[in-house]
PDB file of C-alpha atoms in Angstrom:
ATOM      1  CA  UNK Y   1       9.559  15.766   6.991  1.00 32.00           C
ATOM      2  CA  UNK Y   2       9.459  17.670   3.702  1.00 34.00           C
ATOM      3  CA  UNK Y   3      12.011  17.193   0.939  1.00 37.00           C
ATOM      4  CA  UNK Y   4      11.148  19.720  -1.728  1.00 41.00           C
ATOM      5  CA  UNK Y   5       7.400  19.332  -1.817  1.00 43.00           C
ATOM      6  CA  UNK Y   6       7.398  15.569  -1.160  1.00 63.00           C
ATOM      7  CA  UNK Y   7       6.677  13.890   2.132  1.00 80.00           C
ATOM      8  CA  UNK Y   8       9.484  11.395   2.662  1.00 85.00           C
ATOM      9  CA  UNK Y   9      10.616   8.863   5.227  1.00 89.00           C
ATOM     10  CA  UNK Y  10      13.214  10.656   7.347  1.00 88.00           C
ATOM     11  CA  UNK Y  11      13.679   8.220  10.239  1.00 85.00           C
ATOM     12  CA  UNK Y  12      14.690   4.661   9.248  1.00 77.00           C
ATOM     13  CA  UNK Y  13      12.850   3.149  12.243  1.00 81.00           C
ATOM     14  CA  UNK Y  14      10.070   5.740  12.412  1.00 90.00           C
ATOM     15  CA  UNK Y  15       6.421   4.774  12.103  1.00 95.00           C
ATOM     16  CA  UNK Y  16       4.656   6.211   9.074  1.00 96.00           C
ATOM     17  CA  UNK Y  17       1.336   6.483   7.312  1.00 97.00           C
ATOM     18  CA  UNK Y  18       2.232   5.786   3.661  1.00 97.00           C
ATOM     19  CA  UNK Y  19       0.313   6.190   0.436  1.00 98.00           C
ATOM     20  CA  UNK Y  20       1.799   4.392  -2.552  1.00 98.00           C
ATOM     21  CA  UNK Y  21       0.064   5.408  -5.776  1.00 98.00           C
ATOM     22  CA  UNK Y  22      -0.036   3.983  -9.299  1.00 98.00           C
ATOM     23  CA  UNK Y  23       1.110   6.401 -12.019  1.00 97.00           C
ATOM     24  CA  UNK Y  24      -1.807   8.367 -13.413  1.00 97.00           C
ATOM     25  CA  UNK Y  25      -4.032   6.842 -10.742  1.00 97.00           C
ATOM     26  CA  UNK Y  26      -4.570   3.888 -13.110  1.00 97.00           C
ATOM     27  CA  UNK Y  27      -7.030   1.347 -11.655  1.00 97.00           C
ATOM     28  CA  UNK Y  28      -4.743  -1.694 -11.786  1.00 96.00           C
ATOM     29  CA  UNK Y  29      -5.946  -3.281  -8.538  1.00 97.00           C
ATOM     30  CA  UNK Y  30      -9.425  -3.990  -9.860  1.00 94.00           C
ATOM     31  CA  UNK Y  31      -8.057  -7.448 -10.655  1.00 94.00           C
ATOM     32  CA  UNK Y  32      -7.472  -9.869  -7.801  1.00 95.00           C
ATOM     33  CA  UNK Y  33      -4.284 -11.257  -9.342  1.00 95.00           C
ATOM     34  CA  UNK Y  34      -2.573  -7.878  -8.879  1.00 97.00           C
ATOM     35  CA  UNK Y  35      -3.934  -7.491  -5.338  1.00 97.00           C
ATOM     36  CA  UNK Y  36      -2.400 -10.871  -4.501  1.00 97.00           C
ATOM     37  CA  UNK Y  37       0.990  -9.639  -5.745  1.00 97.00           C
ATOM     38  CA  UNK Y  38       0.791  -6.854  -3.163  1.00 98.00           C
ATOM     39  CA  UNK Y  39      -0.190  -9.226  -0.336  1.00 98.00           C
ATOM     40  CA  UNK Y  40       2.506 -11.785  -1.205  1.00 98.00           C
ATOM     41  CA  UNK Y  41       5.159  -9.073  -1.435  1.00 98.00           C
ATOM     42  CA  UNK Y  42       4.107  -7.575   1.906  1.00 98.00           C
ATOM     43  CA  UNK Y  43       4.353 -11.058   3.424  1.00 98.00           C
ATOM     44  CA  UNK Y  44       7.840 -11.482   1.984  1.00 98.00           C
ATOM     45  CA  UNK Y  45       8.939  -8.085   3.324  1.00 98.00           C
ATOM     46  CA  UNK Y  46       7.501  -8.900   6.758  1.00 98.00           C
ATOM     47  CA  UNK Y  47       9.259 -12.255   6.887  1.00 98.00           C
ATOM     48  CA  UNK Y  48      12.589 -11.306   5.302  1.00 97.00           C
ATOM     49  CA  UNK Y  49      13.114  -7.538   5.384  1.00 97.00           C
ATOM     50  CA  UNK Y  50      12.001  -6.440   8.859  1.00 96.00           C
ATOM     51  CA  UNK Y  51       8.752  -4.764   7.787  1.00 97.00           C
ATOM     52  CA  UNK Y  52       6.038  -4.332  10.412  1.00 98.00           C
ATOM     53  CA  UNK Y  53       2.541  -3.578   9.097  1.00 98.00           C
ATOM     54  CA  UNK Y  54      -0.075  -2.190  11.499  1.00 98.00           C
ATOM     55  CA  UNK Y  55      -2.777  -1.286   8.994  1.00 98.00           C
ATOM     56  CA  UNK Y  56      -3.203  -1.445   5.226  1.00 98.00           C
ATOM     57  CA  UNK Y  57      -5.741  -1.139   2.462  1.00 98.00           C
ATOM     58  CA  UNK Y  58      -5.385  -1.880  -1.229  1.00 98.00           C
ATOM     59  CA  UNK Y  59      -7.647   0.369  -3.277  1.00 98.00           C
ATOM     60  CA  UNK Y  60      -8.008   0.286  -7.067  1.00 97.00           C
ATOM     61  CA  UNK Y  61      -5.093   2.639  -7.738  1.00 98.00           C
ATOM     62  CA  UNK Y  62      -3.237   3.142  -4.467  1.00 98.00           C
ATOM     63  CA  UNK Y  63      -2.216   1.433  -1.252  1.00 98.00           C
ATOM     64  CA  UNK Y  64      -2.275   2.807   2.272  1.00 98.00           C
ATOM     65  CA  UNK Y  65       0.044   1.399   4.942  1.00 98.00           C
ATOM     66  CA  UNK Y  66       0.883   2.120   8.524  1.00 98.00           C
ATOM     67  CA  UNK Y  67       4.297   0.599   8.918  1.00 98.00           C
ATOM     68  CA  UNK Y  68       7.748   0.716  10.438  1.00 96.00           C
ATOM     69  CA  UNK Y  69      10.791  -1.520  10.365  1.00 96.00           C
ATOM     70  CA  UNK Y  70      12.829  -3.551  12.804  1.00 95.00           C
ATOM     71  CA  UNK Y  71      16.199  -2.275  13.979  1.00 93.00           C
ATOM     72  CA  UNK Y  72      18.851  -2.904  11.344  1.00 92.00           C
ATOM     73  CA  UNK Y  73      16.395  -2.313   8.499  1.00 94.00           C
ATOM     74  CA  UNK Y  74      15.392   0.908   6.769  1.00 94.00           C
ATOM     75  CA  UNK Y  75      11.710   1.490   6.020  1.00 95.00           C
ATOM     76  CA  UNK Y  76      12.570   3.595   2.968  1.00 94.00           C
ATOM     77  CA  UNK Y  77      14.752   0.771   1.585  1.00 95.00           C
ATOM     78  CA  UNK Y  78      11.983  -1.759   2.185  1.00 97.00           C
ATOM     79  CA  UNK Y  79       9.406   0.398   0.401  1.00 97.00           C
ATOM     80  CA  UNK Y  80      11.823   1.048  -2.477  1.00 96.00           C
ATOM     81  CA  UNK Y  81      12.374  -2.714  -2.904  1.00 97.00           C
ATOM     82  CA  UNK Y  82       8.640  -3.388  -2.508  1.00 98.00           C
ATOM     83  CA  UNK Y  83       7.810  -0.955  -5.312  1.00 97.00           C
ATOM     84  CA  UNK Y  84      10.568  -2.255  -7.565  1.00 96.00           C
ATOM     85  CA  UNK Y  85       9.557  -5.898  -7.163  1.00 98.00           C
ATOM     86  CA  UNK Y  86       5.784  -5.337  -7.436  1.00 98.00           C
ATOM     87  CA  UNK Y  87       6.260  -3.156 -10.489  1.00 97.00           C
ATOM     88  CA  UNK Y  88       8.211  -5.889 -12.261  1.00 97.00           C
ATOM     89  CA  UNK Y  89       5.756  -8.577 -11.175  1.00 97.00           C
ATOM     90  CA  UNK Y  90       2.690  -6.585 -12.245  1.00 97.00           C
ATOM     91  CA  UNK Y  91       4.175  -6.039 -15.720  1.00 97.00           C
ATOM     92  CA  UNK Y  92       4.956  -9.774 -15.988  1.00 96.00           C
ATOM     93  CA  UNK Y  93       1.372 -10.567 -15.034  1.00 95.00           C
ATOM     94  CA  UNK Y  94      -0.080  -8.090 -17.526  1.00 96.00           C
ATOM     95  CA  UNK Y  95       1.772 -10.067 -20.195  1.00 93.00           C
ATOM     96  CA  UNK Y  96       0.825 -13.488 -18.779  1.00 92.00           C
ATOM     97  CA  UNK Y  97      -2.796 -13.009 -17.682  1.00 86.00           C
ATOM     98  CA  UNK Y  98      -5.835 -12.634 -19.887  1.00 86.00           C
ATOM     99  CA  UNK Y  99      -5.774  -8.889 -19.382  1.00 87.00           C
ATOM    100  CA  UNK Y 100      -8.318  -7.080 -21.554  1.00 92.00           C
ATOM    101  CA  UNK Y 101      -6.453  -3.807 -21.014  1.00 94.00           C
ATOM    102  CA  UNK Y 102      -3.017  -5.281 -21.812  1.00 94.00           C
ATOM    103  CA  UNK Y 103      -2.076  -3.013 -24.724  1.00 94.00           C
ATOM    104  CA  UNK Y 104      -3.402   0.117 -23.041  1.00 96.00           C
ATOM    105  CA  UNK Y 105      -1.733  -0.627 -19.668  1.00 96.00           C
ATOM    106  CA  UNK Y 106       1.631  -1.470 -21.208  1.00 96.00           C
ATOM    107  CA  UNK Y 107       1.548   1.640 -23.397  1.00 95.00           C
ATOM    108  CA  UNK Y 108       0.608   3.813 -20.422  1.00 96.00           C
ATOM    109  CA  UNK Y 109       3.319   2.399 -18.137  1.00 96.00           C
ATOM    110  CA  UNK Y 110       5.862   2.605 -20.973  1.00 94.00           C
ATOM    111  CA  UNK Y 111       4.984   6.267 -21.608  1.00 94.00           C
ATOM    112  CA  UNK Y 112       5.357   6.983 -17.870  1.00 94.00           C
ATOM    113  CA  UNK Y 113       8.822   5.376 -17.947  1.00 93.00           C
ATOM    114  CA  UNK Y 114       9.856   7.390 -20.998  1.00 91.00           C
ATOM    115  CA  UNK Y 115       8.946  10.601 -19.161  1.00 89.00           C
ATOM    116  CA  UNK Y 116      11.126   9.619 -16.197  1.00 80.00           C
ATOM    117  CA  UNK Y 117      14.898   9.748 -16.488  1.00 76.00           C
ATOM    118  CA  UNK Y 118      15.672   6.965 -14.001  1.00 76.00           C
ATOM    119  CA  UNK Y 119      13.157   4.377 -15.196  1.00 74.00           C
ATOM    120  CA  UNK Y 120      13.608   1.910 -18.039  1.00 82.00           C
ATOM    121  CA  UNK Y 121      10.817   0.074 -19.874  1.00 91.00           C
ATOM    122  CA  UNK Y 122       7.783   0.501 -17.571  1.00 95.00           C
ATOM    123  CA  UNK Y 123       6.849   2.683 -14.610  1.00 96.00           C
ATOM    124  CA  UNK Y 124       3.964   1.430 -12.446  1.00 97.00           C
ATOM    125  CA  UNK Y 125       4.346   3.518  -9.265  1.00 97.00           C
ATOM    126  CA  UNK Y 126       4.488   7.263  -8.794  1.00 96.00           C
ATOM    127  CA  UNK Y 127       7.665   8.563  -7.213  1.00 93.00           C
ATOM    128  CA  UNK Y 128       7.596   8.891  -3.438  1.00 91.00           C
ATOM    129  CA  UNK Y 129       5.288   7.369  -0.884  1.00 92.00           C
ATOM    130  CA  UNK Y 130       3.584  10.369   0.762  1.00 94.00           C
ATOM    131  CA  UNK Y 131       5.067   9.477   4.144  1.00 95.00           C
ATOM    132  CA  UNK Y 132       3.485  11.115   7.182  1.00 96.00           C
ATOM    133  CA  UNK Y 133       5.275  10.381  10.427  1.00 95.00           C
ATOM    134  CA  UNK Y 134       2.997   9.139  13.199  1.00 95.00           C
ATOM    135  CA  UNK Y 135       3.668  11.256  16.258  1.00 90.00           C
ATOM    136  CA  UNK Y 136       1.148  10.069  18.862  1.00 90.00           C
ATOM    137  CA  UNK Y 137      -1.456   7.428  19.608  1.00 90.00           C
ATOM    138  CA  UNK Y 138      -4.497   9.556  18.763  1.00 89.00           C
ATOM    139  CA  UNK Y 139      -3.103  10.650  15.383  1.00 92.00           C
ATOM    140  CA  UNK Y 140      -2.068   7.072  14.580  1.00 94.00           C
ATOM    141  CA  UNK Y 141      -5.500   5.700  15.405  1.00 93.00           C
ATOM    142  CA  UNK Y 142      -7.144   8.358  13.210  1.00 93.00           C
ATOM    143  CA  UNK Y 143      -4.983   7.127  10.322  1.00 96.00           C
ATOM    144  CA  UNK Y 144      -5.944   3.487  11.023  1.00 96.00           C
ATOM    145  CA  UNK Y 145      -9.617   4.457  10.834  1.00 95.00           C
ATOM    146  CA  UNK Y 146      -9.015   6.525   7.705  1.00 97.00           C
ATOM    147  CA  UNK Y 147      -7.397   3.517   6.023  1.00 97.00           C
ATOM    148  CA  UNK Y 148     -10.179   1.141   7.029  1.00 97.00           C
ATOM    149  CA  UNK Y 149     -12.965   3.543   5.996  1.00 97.00           C
ATOM    150  CA  UNK Y 150     -11.488   4.129   2.530  1.00 97.00           C
ATOM    151  CA  UNK Y 151     -13.467   1.362   0.738  1.00 97.00           C
ATOM    152  CA  UNK Y 152     -16.686   2.442   2.478  1.00 97.00           C
ATOM    153  CA  UNK Y 153     -16.167   6.072   1.404  1.00 96.00           C
ATOM    154  CA  UNK Y 154     -15.550   4.827  -2.142  1.00 95.00           C
ATOM    155  CA  UNK Y 155     -18.871   2.927  -2.076  1.00 95.00           C
ATOM    156  CA  UNK Y 156     -17.205  -0.462  -2.532  1.00 95.00           C
ATOM    157  CA  UNK Y 157     -18.552  -2.031   0.670  1.00 96.00           C
ATOM    158  CA  UNK Y 158     -21.066  -1.071   3.344  1.00 96.00           C
ATOM    159  CA  UNK Y 159     -18.890  -1.962   6.317  1.00 95.00           C
ATOM    160  CA  UNK Y 160     -15.116  -1.798   6.774  1.00 95.00           C
ATOM    161  CA  UNK Y 161     -14.585  -5.466   7.582  1.00 93.00           C
ATOM    162  CA  UNK Y 162     -16.099  -6.544   4.256  1.00 95.00           C
ATOM    163  CA  UNK Y 163     -13.170  -5.222   2.195  1.00 96.00           C
ATOM    164  CA  UNK Y 164     -10.988  -8.296   1.679  1.00 96.00           C
ATOM    165  CA  UNK Y 165      -7.752  -6.405   1.014  1.00 97.00           C
ATOM    166  CA  UNK Y 166      -7.670  -4.352   4.200  1.00 97.00           C
ATOM    167  CA  UNK Y 167      -6.556  -4.855   7.781  1.00 98.00           C
ATOM    168  CA  UNK Y 168     -10.046  -3.972   9.038  1.00 96.00           C
ATOM    169  CA  UNK Y 169     -10.759  -7.707   9.222  1.00 95.00           C
ATOM    170  CA  UNK Y 170      -7.650  -8.158  11.393  1.00 96.00           C
ATOM    171  CA  UNK Y 171      -8.973  -5.529  13.802  1.00 95.00           C
ATOM    172  CA  UNK Y 172     -12.359  -7.299  13.892  1.00 93.00           C
ATOM    173  CA  UNK Y 173     -10.554 -10.601  14.654  1.00 92.00           C
ATOM    174  CA  UNK Y 174     -11.804 -12.123  11.418  1.00 94.00           C
ATOM    175  CA  UNK Y 175      -9.997 -14.183   8.792  1.00 95.00           C
ATOM    176  CA  UNK Y 176      -7.531 -12.055   6.845  1.00 96.00           C
ATOM    177  CA  UNK Y 177      -5.465 -12.375   3.666  1.00 97.00           C
ATOM    178  CA  UNK Y 178      -2.583 -10.776   5.622  1.00 97.00           C
ATOM    179  CA  UNK Y 179      -2.689 -12.292   9.109  1.00 97.00           C
ATOM    180  CA  UNK Y 180       0.788 -10.884   9.853  1.00 97.00           C
ATOM    181  CA  UNK Y 181      -0.675  -7.436  10.651  1.00 97.00           C
ATOM    182  CA  UNK Y 182       0.137  -6.179  14.156  1.00 96.00           C
ATOM    183  CA  UNK Y 183      -3.081  -4.784  15.607  1.00 94.00           C
ATOM    184  CA  UNK Y 184      -2.723  -1.554  17.508  1.00 91.00           C
ATOM    185  CA  UNK Y 185      -4.603  -1.162  20.770  1.00 85.00           C
ATOM    186  CA  UNK Y 186      -7.294   1.510  20.460  1.00 80.00           C
ATOM    187  CA  UNK Y 187      -6.730   4.560  22.643  1.00 74.00           C
ATOM    188  CA  UNK Y 188      -8.956   5.286  25.628  1.00 64.00           C
ATOM    189  CA  UNK Y 189     -11.154   7.545  23.517  1.00 61.00           C
ATOM    190  CA  UNK Y 190     -13.144   5.281  21.264  1.00 56.00           C
ATOM    191  CA  UNK Y 191     -13.800   6.205  17.657  1.00 59.00           C
ATOM    192  CA  UNK Y 192     -16.401   4.015  16.009  1.00 61.00           C
ATOM    193  CA  UNK Y 193     -16.204   2.844  12.441  1.00 54.00           C
TER     194      UNK Y 193
END
């Protein structure tokens, strides 16, 4: 699973716990317009690229996913395309929206690109996706709970289902901004939120 010191996707159809992080841990997802870019892009990837999402959470500066891909699709290719598209779209929105941090964000993302040989103009995402392969039901469910508890641990909400940009609402059978999430069946041992 290790490539150098990075956790990478090794199996194209494997199931993984992924963490996709903004360069410098910049808090870009404090604005709903950028959160919506993530949701819309996930929906596109689900519909058109064979992505299956089982859990997710959008935090201020990173995203957690439990995902895999349909046969004939590569999860690493999907995530690469996801990052490329969302990066471009976020930069477009920084220009278009009334973004109070516009100059600072653009300068930061431009500096990150200049420090990276492969990137032109702006770099929004850190390299890699901290992929941890899910090897059994218990481990997978622990990661689902970890993802859903993230906003509570950060003090953003008091209960997991209150975080709008998380699959916790899907697991509580509530309205969700990403209804396409496949809910996993909890294992026989029950871990409470």
